[in-house]
Tab-separated table of C-alpha atoms in Angstrom:
chain	number	residue	atom	x	y	z
A	1	UNK	CA	-12.042	-162.696	41.596
A	2	UNK	CA	-12.058	-163.233	37.831
A	3	UNK	CA	-9.896	-160.895	35.731
A	4	UNK	CA	-11.612	-158.037	33.957
A	5	UNK	CA	-11.681	-158.137	30.179
A	6	UNK	CA	-12.529	-154.997	28.269
A	7	UNK	CA	-14.657	-156.394	25.450
A	8	UNK	CA	-15.108	-152.876	24.012
A	9	UNK	CA	-11.353	-152.795	23.429
A	10	UNK	CA	-11.688	-155.843	21.169
A	11	UNK	CA	-13.733	-153.746	18.725
A	12	UNK	CA	-11.314	-150.803	18.698
A	13	UNK	CA	-8.897	-151.253	15.752
A	14	UNK	CA	-6.468	-148.621	17.061
A	15	UNK	CA	-6.256	-150.262	20.480
A	16	UNK	CA	-5.852	-153.703	18.962
A	17	UNK	CA	-2.913	-152.423	16.935
A	18	UNK	CA	-1.377	-150.580	19.880
A	19	UNK	CA	-1.594	-153.518	22.291
A	20	UNK	CA	-0.431	-156.032	19.656
A	21	UNK	CA	3.047	-154.562	19.226
A	22	UNK	CA	4.508	-157.433	17.157
A	23	UNK	CA	1.459	-157.963	14.941
A	24	UNK	CA	0.386	-161.333	16.342
A	25	UNK	CA	-3.111	-161.114	14.847
A	26	UNK	CA	-1.699	-160.164	11.460
A	27	UNK	CA	0.778	-163.070	11.614
A	28	UNK	CA	-1.981	-165.548	12.499
A	29	UNK	CA	-3.987	-164.313	9.524
A	30	UNK	CA	-1.132	-165.375	7.225
A	31	UNK	CA	-1.451	-169.061	8.185
A	32	UNK	CA	-2.973	-170.043	4.848
A	33	UNK	CA	-0.242	-168.144	3.005
A	34	UNK	CA	2.344	-169.896	5.174
A	35	UNK	CA	1.125	-173.288	3.939
A	36	UNK	CA	1.325	-172.249	0.284
A	37	UNK	CA	4.746	-170.634	0.656
A	38	UNK	CA	6.087	-173.680	2.524
A	39	UNK	CA	4.897	-175.976	-0.265
A	40	UNK	CA	6.882	-173.910	-2.747
A	41	UNK	CA	9.973	-173.698	-0.539
A	42	UNK	CA	9.884	-177.445	0.096
A	43	UNK	CA	9.766	-178.192	-3.611
A	44	UNK	CA	12.673	-175.810	-4.249
A	45	UNK	CA	14.688	-177.473	-1.471
A	46	UNK	CA	14.271	-180.870	-3.136
A	47	UNK	CA	11.962	-182.450	-0.583
A	48	UNK	CA	10.546	-184.668	-3.321
A	49	UNK	CA	13.851	-186.587	-3.204
A	50	UNK	CA	12.508	-188.353	-0.123
A	51	UNK	CA	10.125	-190.282	-2.370
A	52	UNK	CA	13.126	-191.883	-4.099
A	53	UNK	CA	14.812	-192.937	-0.863
A	54	UNK	CA	14.294	-196.158	1.014
A	55	UNK	CA	11.688	-195.880	3.720
A	56	UNK	CA	13.425	-195.180	7.053
A	57	UNK	CA	13.262	-197.637	9.933
A	58	UNK	CA	11.899	-194.872	12.177
A	59	UNK	CA	11.348	-191.125	12.313
A	60	UNK	CA	12.489	-188.948	15.204
A	61	UNK	CA	11.170	-185.367	15.431
A	62	UNK	CA	13.014	-182.721	17.462
A	63	UNK	CA	11.077	-179.542	18.236
A	64	UNK	CA	10.686	-177.368	21.338
A	65	UNK	CA	8.688	-174.378	22.576
A	66	UNK	CA	6.176	-172.987	20.125
A	67	UNK	CA	7.392	-175.515	17.534
A	68	UNK	CA	6.793	-178.576	19.715
A	69	UNK	CA	3.309	-179.134	18.301
A	70	UNK	CA	4.979	-180.124	15.006
A	71	UNK	CA	6.049	-183.407	16.597
A	72	UNK	CA	2.611	-183.896	18.149
A	73	UNK	CA	0.837	-183.386	14.823
A	74	UNK	CA	3.150	-185.754	12.965
A	75	UNK	CA	2.634	-188.440	15.608
A	76	UNK	CA	-1.143	-187.890	15.469
A	77	UNK	CA	-1.458	-188.136	11.691
A	78	UNK	CA	1.052	-190.937	11.191
A	79	UNK	CA	-0.099	-193.191	14.033
A	80	UNK	CA	-3.179	-194.788	12.391
A	81	UNK	CA	-1.402	-196.150	9.321
A	82	UNK	CA	2.327	-195.405	9.377
A	83	UNK	CA	4.469	-198.446	8.581
A	84	UNK	CA	7.257	-197.057	10.808
A	85	UNK	CA	7.242	-195.572	14.315
A	86	UNK	CA	7.297	-191.800	14.786
A	87	UNK	CA	8.676	-190.373	18.019
A	88	UNK	CA	9.230	-186.915	19.482
A	89	UNK	CA	12.455	-185.770	21.129
A	90	UNK	CA	13.041	-182.346	22.652
A	91	UNK	CA	16.768	-182.587	23.309
A	92	UNK	CA	19.690	-184.905	23.826
A	93	UNK	CA	20.350	-187.658	24.695
A	94	UNK	CA	19.161	-189.177	21.471
A	95	UNK	CA	18.045	-192.831	21.648
A	96	UNK	CA	20.919	-195.217	21.137
A	97	UNK	CA	19.184	-197.071	18.330
A	98	UNK	CA	19.104	-194.037	15.979
A	99	UNK	CA	21.520	-194.608	13.105
A	100	UNK	CA	21.930	-194.620	9.299
A	101	UNK	CA	18.589	-196.381	8.741
A	102	UNK	CA	16.568	-193.664	10.493
A	103	UNK	CA	15.302	-190.184	9.619
A	104	UNK	CA	15.686	-187.301	12.059
A	105	UNK	CA	13.527	-184.198	11.597
A	106	UNK	CA	14.678	-181.042	13.417
A	107	UNK	CA	12.544	-177.896	13.493
A	108	UNK	CA	13.461	-174.422	14.767
A	109	UNK	CA	12.249	-171.102	13.366
A	110	UNK	CA	15.529	-169.352	14.159
A	111	UNK	CA	17.610	-172.445	13.481
A	112	UNK	CA	19.326	-171.835	16.807
A	113	UNK	CA	17.164	-173.620	19.391
A	114	UNK	CA	19.665	-175.689	21.412
A	115	UNK	CA	17.593	-178.885	21.575
A	116	UNK	CA	16.805	-179.424	17.873
A	117	UNK	CA	20.259	-178.166	16.895
A	118	UNK	CA	21.991	-180.668	19.199
A	119	UNK	CA	19.760	-183.531	18.020
A	120	UNK	CA	20.465	-182.681	14.360
A	121	UNK	CA	24.225	-182.544	14.989
A	122	UNK	CA	24.184	-185.907	16.762
A	123	UNK	CA	22.045	-187.430	14.002
A	124	UNK	CA	24.527	-186.223	11.414
A	125	UNK	CA	27.403	-187.726	13.417
A	126	UNK	CA	25.624	-191.090	13.444
A	127	UNK	CA	24.875	-190.989	9.720
A	128	UNK	CA	21.088	-190.673	10.010
A	129	UNK	CA	19.126	-188.953	7.240
A	130	UNK	CA	18.217	-185.345	8.058
A	131	UNK	CA	15.247	-183.109	7.247
A	132	UNK	CA	15.427	-179.695	8.880
A	133	UNK	CA	13.183	-176.622	8.807
A	134	UNK	CA	14.320	-173.181	9.900
A	135	UNK	CA	16.112	-170.012	8.902
A	136	UNK	CA	18.463	-170.422	5.944
A	137	UNK	CA	21.321	-168.494	7.546
A	138	UNK	CA	21.429	-170.574	10.713
A	139	UNK	CA	23.526	-173.249	12.424
A	140	UNK	CA	20.724	-175.774	11.869
A	141	UNK	CA	20.818	-175.212	8.108
A	142	UNK	CA	24.606	-175.548	8.143
A	143	UNK	CA	24.490	-178.854	10.056
A	144	UNK	CA	21.957	-180.217	7.562
A	145	UNK	CA	23.915	-179.149	4.496
A	146	UNK	CA	27.134	-180.694	5.817
A	147	UNK	CA	25.244	-183.944	6.348
A	148	UNK	CA	23.796	-183.700	2.815
A	149	UNK	CA	20.293	-183.610	4.199
A	150	UNK	CA	17.311	-181.549	3.063
A	151	UNK	CA	16.857	-178.126	4.618
A	152	UNK	CA	13.680	-176.085	4.016
A	153	UNK	CA	13.873	-172.365	4.729
A	154	UNK	CA	11.147	-170.301	6.373
A	155	UNK	CA	10.571	-167.685	3.685
A	156	UNK	CA	9.155	-164.220	4.331
A	157	UNK	CA	5.507	-164.780	5.278
A	158	UNK	CA	5.850	-165.264	9.032
A	159	UNK	CA	8.866	-164.560	11.177
A	160	UNK	CA	7.350	-163.051	14.330
A	161	UNK	CA	7.594	-166.142	16.539
A	162	UNK	CA	7.330	-169.906	16.362
A	163	UNK	CA	3.822	-169.632	17.869
A	164	UNK	CA	2.575	-167.617	14.903
A	165	UNK	CA	4.673	-169.466	12.305
A	166	UNK	CA	3.320	-172.935	12.977
A	167	UNK	CA	2.301	-173.703	9.398
A	168	UNK	CA	5.624	-172.487	8.000
A	169	UNK	CA	7.312	-175.116	10.173
A	170	UNK	CA	4.733	-177.897	10.004
A	171	UNK	CA	3.960	-177.989	6.283
A	172	UNK	CA	7.392	-179.207	5.055
A	173	UNK	CA	7.396	-181.912	7.731
A	174	UNK	CA	3.987	-183.161	6.588
A	175	UNK	CA	5.113	-183.072	2.952
A	176	UNK	CA	8.244	-185.034	3.777
A	177	UNK	CA	6.280	-187.647	5.729
A	178	UNK	CA	3.802	-187.942	2.849
A	179	UNK	CA	6.615	-188.471	0.340
A	180	UNK	CA	7.847	-191.346	2.519
A	181	UNK	CA	4.365	-192.868	2.595
A	182	UNK	CA	3.873	-192.315	6.330
A	183	UNK	CA	0.646	-190.323	6.087
A	184	UNK	CA	-1.849	-189.142	3.433
A	185	UNK	CA	-1.029	-185.413	3.497
A	186	UNK	CA	-0.977	-184.817	-0.250
A	187	UNK	CA	-0.415	-181.372	-1.722
A	188	UNK	CA	-4.150	-181.244	-2.514
A	189	UNK	CA	-5.029	-181.861	1.140
A	190	UNK	CA	-2.581	-179.170	2.239
A	191	UNK	CA	-4.194	-176.752	-0.208
A	192	UNK	CA	-7.466	-177.524	1.564
A	193	UNK	CA	-5.732	-176.701	4.845
A	194	UNK	CA	-4.647	-173.344	3.409
A	195	UNK	CA	-8.187	-172.618	2.239
A	196	UNK	CA	-9.660	-173.508	5.651
A	197	UNK	CA	-7.126	-171.279	7.410
A	198	UNK	CA	-8.019	-168.416	5.060
A	199	UNK	CA	-11.709	-168.917	5.842
A	200	UNK	CA	-11.013	-168.852	9.563
A	201	UNK	CA	-8.828	-165.755	9.269
A	202	UNK	CA	-11.658	-163.920	7.492
A	203	UNK	CA	-14.227	-165.042	10.060
A	204	UNK	CA	-12.046	-164.173	13.072
A	205	UNK	CA	-10.505	-160.972	11.697
A	206	UNK	CA	-9.982	-157.991	14.054
A	207	UNK	CA	-12.511	-155.823	12.189
A	208	UNK	CA	-15.291	-158.355	12.849
A	209	UNK	CA	-17.537	-157.136	15.686
A	210	UNK	CA	-17.258	-159.003	18.974
A	211	UNK	CA	-20.885	-160.116	18.974
A	212	UNK	CA	-20.412	-162.054	15.691
A	213	UNK	CA	-16.734	-163.021	16.015
A	214	UNK	CA	-16.516	-166.517	17.593
A	215	UNK	CA	-12.944	-166.010	18.838
A	216	UNK	CA	-13.751	-162.707	20.539
A	217	UNK	CA	-16.878	-164.201	22.114
A	218	UNK	CA	-14.912	-167.196	23.380
A	219	UNK	CA	-12.191	-164.920	24.762
A	220	UNK	CA	-14.761	-162.992	26.815
A	221	UNK	CA	-16.240	-166.245	28.143
A	222	UNK	CA	-12.835	-167.678	29.054
A	223	UNK	CA	-11.863	-164.516	30.917
A	224	UNK	CA	-14.676	-165.152	33.397
A	225	UNK	CA	-13.413	-168.620	34.314
A	226	UNK	CA	-10.601	-170.767	35.595
A	227	UNK	CA	-10.353	-172.774	32.356
A	228	UNK	CA	-9.629	-176.423	31.659
A	229	UNK	CA	-9.479	-177.755	28.095
A	230	UNK	CA	-10.579	-181.161	26.839
A	231	UNK	CA	-10.306	-182.693	23.381
A	232	UNK	CA	-12.617	-185.524	22.333
A	233	UNK	CA	-10.028	-187.960	21.046
A	234	UNK	CA	-6.473	-187.838	19.682
A	235	UNK	CA	-7.112	-184.970	17.246
A	236	UNK	CA	-8.906	-182.941	19.901
A	237	UNK	CA	-6.152	-183.819	22.347
A	238	UNK	CA	-3.481	-182.218	20.157
A	239	UNK	CA	-5.706	-179.158	19.727
A	240	UNK	CA	-6.260	-179.044	23.506
A	241	UNK	CA	-2.503	-179.084	24.096
A	242	UNK	CA	-2.141	-176.200	21.649
A	243	UNK	CA	-4.946	-174.301	23.403
A	244	UNK	CA	-3.292	-174.788	26.785
A	245	UNK	CA	0.070	-173.590	25.471
A	246	UNK	CA	-1.411	-170.543	23.732
A	247	UNK	CA	-3.532	-169.542	26.738
A	248	UNK	CA	-0.475	-169.756	28.985
A	249	UNK	CA	2.139	-168.204	26.710
A	250	UNK	CA	-0.027	-165.635	24.922
A	251	UNK	CA	-2.824	-164.779	27.386
A	252	UNK	CA	-0.859	-165.678	30.578
A	253	UNK	CA	-3.699	-167.866	31.847
A	254	UNK	CA	-2.880	-171.396	33.054
A	255	UNK	CA	-5.221	-173.998	31.594
A	256	UNK	CA	-4.800	-177.730	32.297
A	257	UNK	CA	-5.726	-179.923	29.352
A	258	UNK	CA	-6.571	-183.504	28.599
A	259	UNK	CA	-7.840	-185.928	25.991
A	260	UNK	CA	-10.977	-188.010	26.267
A	261	UNK	CA	-11.622	-190.684	27.301
A	262	UNK	CA	-8.435	-191.103	29.363
A	263	UNK	CA	-8.524	-187.666	31.013
A	264	UNK	CA	-12.229	-187.763	31.895
A	265	UNK	CA	-11.805	-188.648	35.573
A	266	UNK	CA	-8.914	-186.219	36.074
A	267	UNK	CA	-10.851	-183.256	34.706
A	268	UNK	CA	-14.218	-184.273	36.172
A	269	UNK	CA	-12.631	-184.475	39.635
A	270	UNK	CA	-12.143	-180.699	39.399
A	271	UNK	CA	-15.926	-180.288	39.267
A	272	UNK	CA	-16.029	-181.076	43.000
A	273	UNK	CA	-13.502	-178.354	43.764
A	274	UNK	CA	-13.686	-174.768	45.012
A	275	UNK	CA	-14.468	-173.213	41.613
A	276	UNK	CA	-17.927	-174.728	41.134
A	277	UNK	CA	-21.272	-174.285	42.895
A	278	UNK	CA	-20.785	-177.700	44.545
A	279	UNK	CA	-17.563	-176.437	46.108
A	280	UNK	CA	-16.352	-179.814	47.294
A	281	UNK	CA	-19.719	-180.840	48.733
A	282	UNK	CA	-21.562	-183.758	47.208
A	283	UNK	CA	-25.291	-184.401	47.260
A	284	UNK	CA	-26.368	-186.071	50.483
A	285	UNK	CA	-24.476	-183.824	52.888
A	286	UNK	CA	-25.941	-180.767	54.587
A	287	UNK	CA	-24.554	-177.402	53.616
A	288	UNK	CA	-25.772	-173.873	53.086
A	289	UNK	CA	-26.202	-174.324	49.322
A	290	UNK	CA	-29.477	-176.164	49.966
A	291	UNK	CA	-32.752	-174.486	50.855
A	292	UNK	CA	-35.569	-175.768	53.035
A	293	UNK	CA	-39.085	-176.186	51.738
A	294	UNK	CA	-41.256	-173.217	52.485
A	295	UNK	CA	-38.439	-170.679	52.281
A	296	UNK	CA	-39.209	-169.777	48.655
A	297	UNK	CA	-41.335	-170.938	45.763
A	298	UNK	CA	-40.042	-174.380	44.798
A	299	UNK	CA	-42.065	-174.958	41.654
A	300	UNK	CA	-39.941	-176.531	38.958
A	301	UNK	CA	-37.271	-177.746	41.384
A	302	UNK	CA	-36.239	-181.348	41.612
A	303	UNK	CA	-36.434	-182.819	45.147
A	304	UNK	CA	-33.373	-184.333	46.752
A	305	UNK	CA	-33.398	-188.076	47.406
A	306	UNK	CA	-33.197	-187.853	51.181
A	307	UNK	CA	-35.108	-186.313	54.105
A	308	UNK	CA	-33.883	-184.485	57.165
A	309	UNK	CA	-35.875	-184.791	60.390
A	310	UNK	CA	-37.134	-181.236	60.102
A	311	UNK	CA	-38.012	-181.259	56.438
A	312	UNK	CA	-36.926	-182.142	52.927
A	313	UNK	CA	-33.853	-180.417	51.490
A	314	UNK	CA	-33.574	-179.293	47.903
A	315	UNK	CA	-30.681	-178.617	45.574
A	316	UNK	CA	-30.563	-175.227	43.945
A	317	UNK	CA	-31.886	-175.401	40.366
A	318	UNK	CA	-29.403	-175.471	37.511
A	319	UNK	CA	-28.208	-171.984	36.851
A	320	UNK	CA	-26.191	-170.913	33.775
A	321	UNK	CA	-24.151	-168.751	36.130
A	322	UNK	CA	-22.998	-171.816	38.005
A	323	UNK	CA	-25.381	-171.582	40.953
A	324	UNK	CA	-24.129	-168.159	41.982
A	325	UNK	CA	-26.456	-165.724	43.671
A	326	UNK	CA	-27.719	-163.065	41.283
A	327	UNK	CA	-28.351	-160.581	44.107
A	328	UNK	CA	-25.270	-161.387	46.204
A	329	UNK	CA	-23.752	-158.372	47.954
A	330	UNK	CA	-20.027	-158.276	47.081
A	331	UNK	CA	-19.318	-155.747	49.857
A	332	UNK	CA	-20.776	-157.971	52.566
A	333	UNK	CA	-19.785	-161.348	51.157
A	334	UNK	CA	-16.551	-160.344	49.433
A	335	UNK	CA	-15.649	-160.874	45.778
A	336	UNK	CA	-16.777	-164.207	44.422
A	337	UNK	CA	-14.220	-166.732	43.274
A	338	UNK	CA	-13.917	-167.273	39.533
A	339	UNK	CA	-16.005	-170.034	38.020
A	340	UNK	CA	-14.509	-173.203	36.577
A	341	UNK	CA	-14.791	-173.231	32.794
A	342	UNK	CA	-14.612	-176.241	30.487
A	343	UNK	CA	-13.543	-175.616	26.914
A	344	UNK	CA	-14.500	-178.728	24.936
A	345	UNK	CA	-12.839	-179.074	21.527
A	346	UNK	CA	-14.998	-181.464	19.526
A	347	UNK	CA	-14.202	-183.147	16.247
A	348	UNK	CA	-16.560	-182.972	13.282
A	349	UNK	CA	-19.336	-185.603	13.449
A	350	UNK	CA	-18.316	-188.937	11.940
A	351	UNK	CA	-19.763	-189.417	8.462
A	352	UNK	CA	-20.270	-193.121	9.157
A	353	UNK	CA	-20.761	-193.681	12.899
A	354	UNK	CA	-19.081	-196.793	14.305
A	355	UNK	CA	-19.420	-198.394	17.743
A	356	UNK	CA	-16.177	-196.658	18.729
A	357	UNK	CA	-17.320	-193.185	17.648
A	358	UNK	CA	-20.734	-193.691	19.271
A	359	UNK	CA	-19.047	-194.702	22.513
A	360	UNK	CA	-16.686	-191.717	22.331
A	361	UNK	CA	-19.599	-189.351	21.747
A	362	UNK	CA	-21.412	-190.777	24.773
A	363	UNK	CA	-18.364	-190.084	26.950
A	364	UNK	CA	-18.276	-186.477	25.748
A	365	UNK	CA	-21.960	-185.986	26.479
A	366	UNK	CA	-21.557	-187.559	29.913
A	367	UNK	CA	-18.711	-185.167	30.768
A	368	UNK	CA	-20.672	-182.151	29.512
A	369	UNK	CA	-23.785	-183.152	31.473
A	370	UNK	CA	-21.738	-183.658	34.630
A	371	UNK	CA	-20.063	-180.290	34.121
A	372	UNK	CA	-23.314	-178.400	33.694
A	373	UNK	CA	-24.886	-180.052	36.719
A	374	UNK	CA	-21.864	-179.049	38.796
A	375	UNK	CA	-22.181	-175.412	37.747
A	376	UNK	CA	-19.211	-175.406	35.362
A	377	UNK	CA	-19.334	-172.873	32.519
A	378	UNK	CA	-19.239	-175.018	29.370
A	379	UNK	CA	-17.875	-173.744	26.052
A	380	UNK	CA	-17.858	-175.970	22.968
A	381	UNK	CA	-15.976	-175.585	19.688
A	382	UNK	CA	-16.703	-177.904	16.749
A	383	UNK	CA	-14.257	-178.508	13.930
A	384	UNK	CA	-15.589	-178.375	10.399
A	385	UNK	CA	-15.615	-181.383	8.096
A	386	UNK	CA	-12.565	-182.423	6.112
A	387	UNK	CA	-9.427	-184.511	6.273
A	388	UNK	CA	-7.892	-184.886	9.764
A	389	UNK	CA	-5.267	-182.191	9.211
A	390	UNK	CA	-7.953	-179.829	7.869
A	391	UNK	CA	-10.085	-180.370	10.967
A	392	UNK	CA	-7.053	-179.844	13.168
A	393	UNK	CA	-6.296	-176.580	11.364
A	394	UNK	CA	-9.847	-175.466	12.156
A	395	UNK	CA	-9.293	-175.938	15.886
A	396	UNK	CA	-5.804	-174.438	15.912
A	397	UNK	CA	-6.954	-171.266	14.166
A	398	UNK	CA	-9.772	-170.847	16.668
A	399	UNK	CA	-7.667	-171.288	19.797
A	400	UNK	CA	-4.810	-169.155	18.441
A	401	UNK	CA	-7.044	-166.178	17.677
A	402	UNK	CA	-8.968	-166.635	20.937
A	403	UNK	CA	-5.823	-166.603	23.087
A	404	UNK	CA	-4.596	-163.482	21.307
A	405	UNK	CA	-7.881	-161.602	21.740
A	406	UNK	CA	-7.967	-162.679	25.378
A	407	UNK	CA	-4.503	-161.248	25.985
A	408	UNK	CA	-5.372	-157.940	24.355
A	409	UNK	CA	-8.710	-157.714	26.179
A	410	UNK	CA	-6.857	-158.166	29.468
A	411	UNK	CA	-4.556	-155.299	28.567
A	412	UNK	CA	-1.572	-157.525	27.745
A	413	UNK	CA	0.713	-157.548	24.746
A	414	UNK	CA	0.304	-161.049	23.247
A	415	UNK	CA	3.846	-161.000	21.872
A	416	UNK	CA	5.953	-159.842	24.807
A	417	UNK	CA	6.229	-161.305	28.307
A	418	UNK	CA	8.575	-159.404	30.656
A	419	UNK	CA	8.990	-162.456	32.862
A	420	UNK	CA	9.961	-164.673	29.939
A	421	UNK	CA	12.521	-162.040	28.934
A	422	UNK	CA	13.851	-162.000	32.513
A	423	UNK	CA	14.112	-165.782	32.498
A	424	UNK	CA	16.110	-165.742	29.278
A	425	UNK	CA	18.498	-163.143	30.690
A	426	UNK	CA	19.031	-165.189	33.862
A	427	UNK	CA	19.676	-168.459	32.051
A	428	UNK	CA	22.118	-167.279	29.396
């Protein structure tokens, strides 16, 4: 049975505040301010010095937990045109080839995450250049200063958690990579990111009624499903990974994710499973989801492509509720299983379509058509136009607010997980 979400609660400001004990929604609304503050803090820390240094042989990014998307974003944006390789590393051991000709980037909001801290210390021992982002009064900052690297503090705008402080952590890394000529994230582009995040925060604000707030509407739809998330390409893939992490960590809902076209078959295989109207049964086999001619009015139905000896069999017509019976008796038949949901994160339409983008769009449409025919609940989110990092910011804002509203609507505190706290206590 699908979990119950109280959508009326999403329009109650007092309840939103009470359930959101650490101010997650308020922290997410500061994302644009985080970008602007990080630009200032980076300049004060001397990040522009990177432009005067020799280009590194490679860049290694160490980030874990809620900060791990920093490495994913840098890889995404640098990959198309970076003259040097960019790799992610969560913890030691560090690759043996890292040395004085390489740059190591370590990110941790508290400056105490064991993985990034250990990678930064090992990089310093090997003489690699260091760029770190985190709390000023932290072991990570101390390691960087001893190695004469560049450390950018986190300021005052967002300190709740690494999940809600993404742009505080990501912005200096993008600036540093831009100064080295690895990607085109100029200060002007990052100002556009800040503006887009401000626009999203206003659109998705808590005081906006659920029937006009896209994040609240999406949260209600997701609550009725067993969700999977797909992104239509590398940018959508990073956003899908963020959505999966936020749904799991914030809303406590597991959501497998993938990137098209590679993940198409993996996700589409789920359409044959127990959470769709097909339920593991393909066309051409007899089962009780088909109805014989003469039982009811069949006008408008499409005939099946085979005959049984005692009459033609028909598929049920497409139903936005996934082929479920409207008048089913839950007391006699038991509670219905939740419906599979597909959240498709789509990039903005290409300004100049190419054969590659046309082919990619056809794959997306094929997946969506297959999903709808299988009775999957389809939800689509389109990024607005802009530079790649601006479009990515669009998606991230949407999934972050959605996961938070979903948690609150389910009666959960988006900031605090008792089981995560128990795990930390047991692993100290």
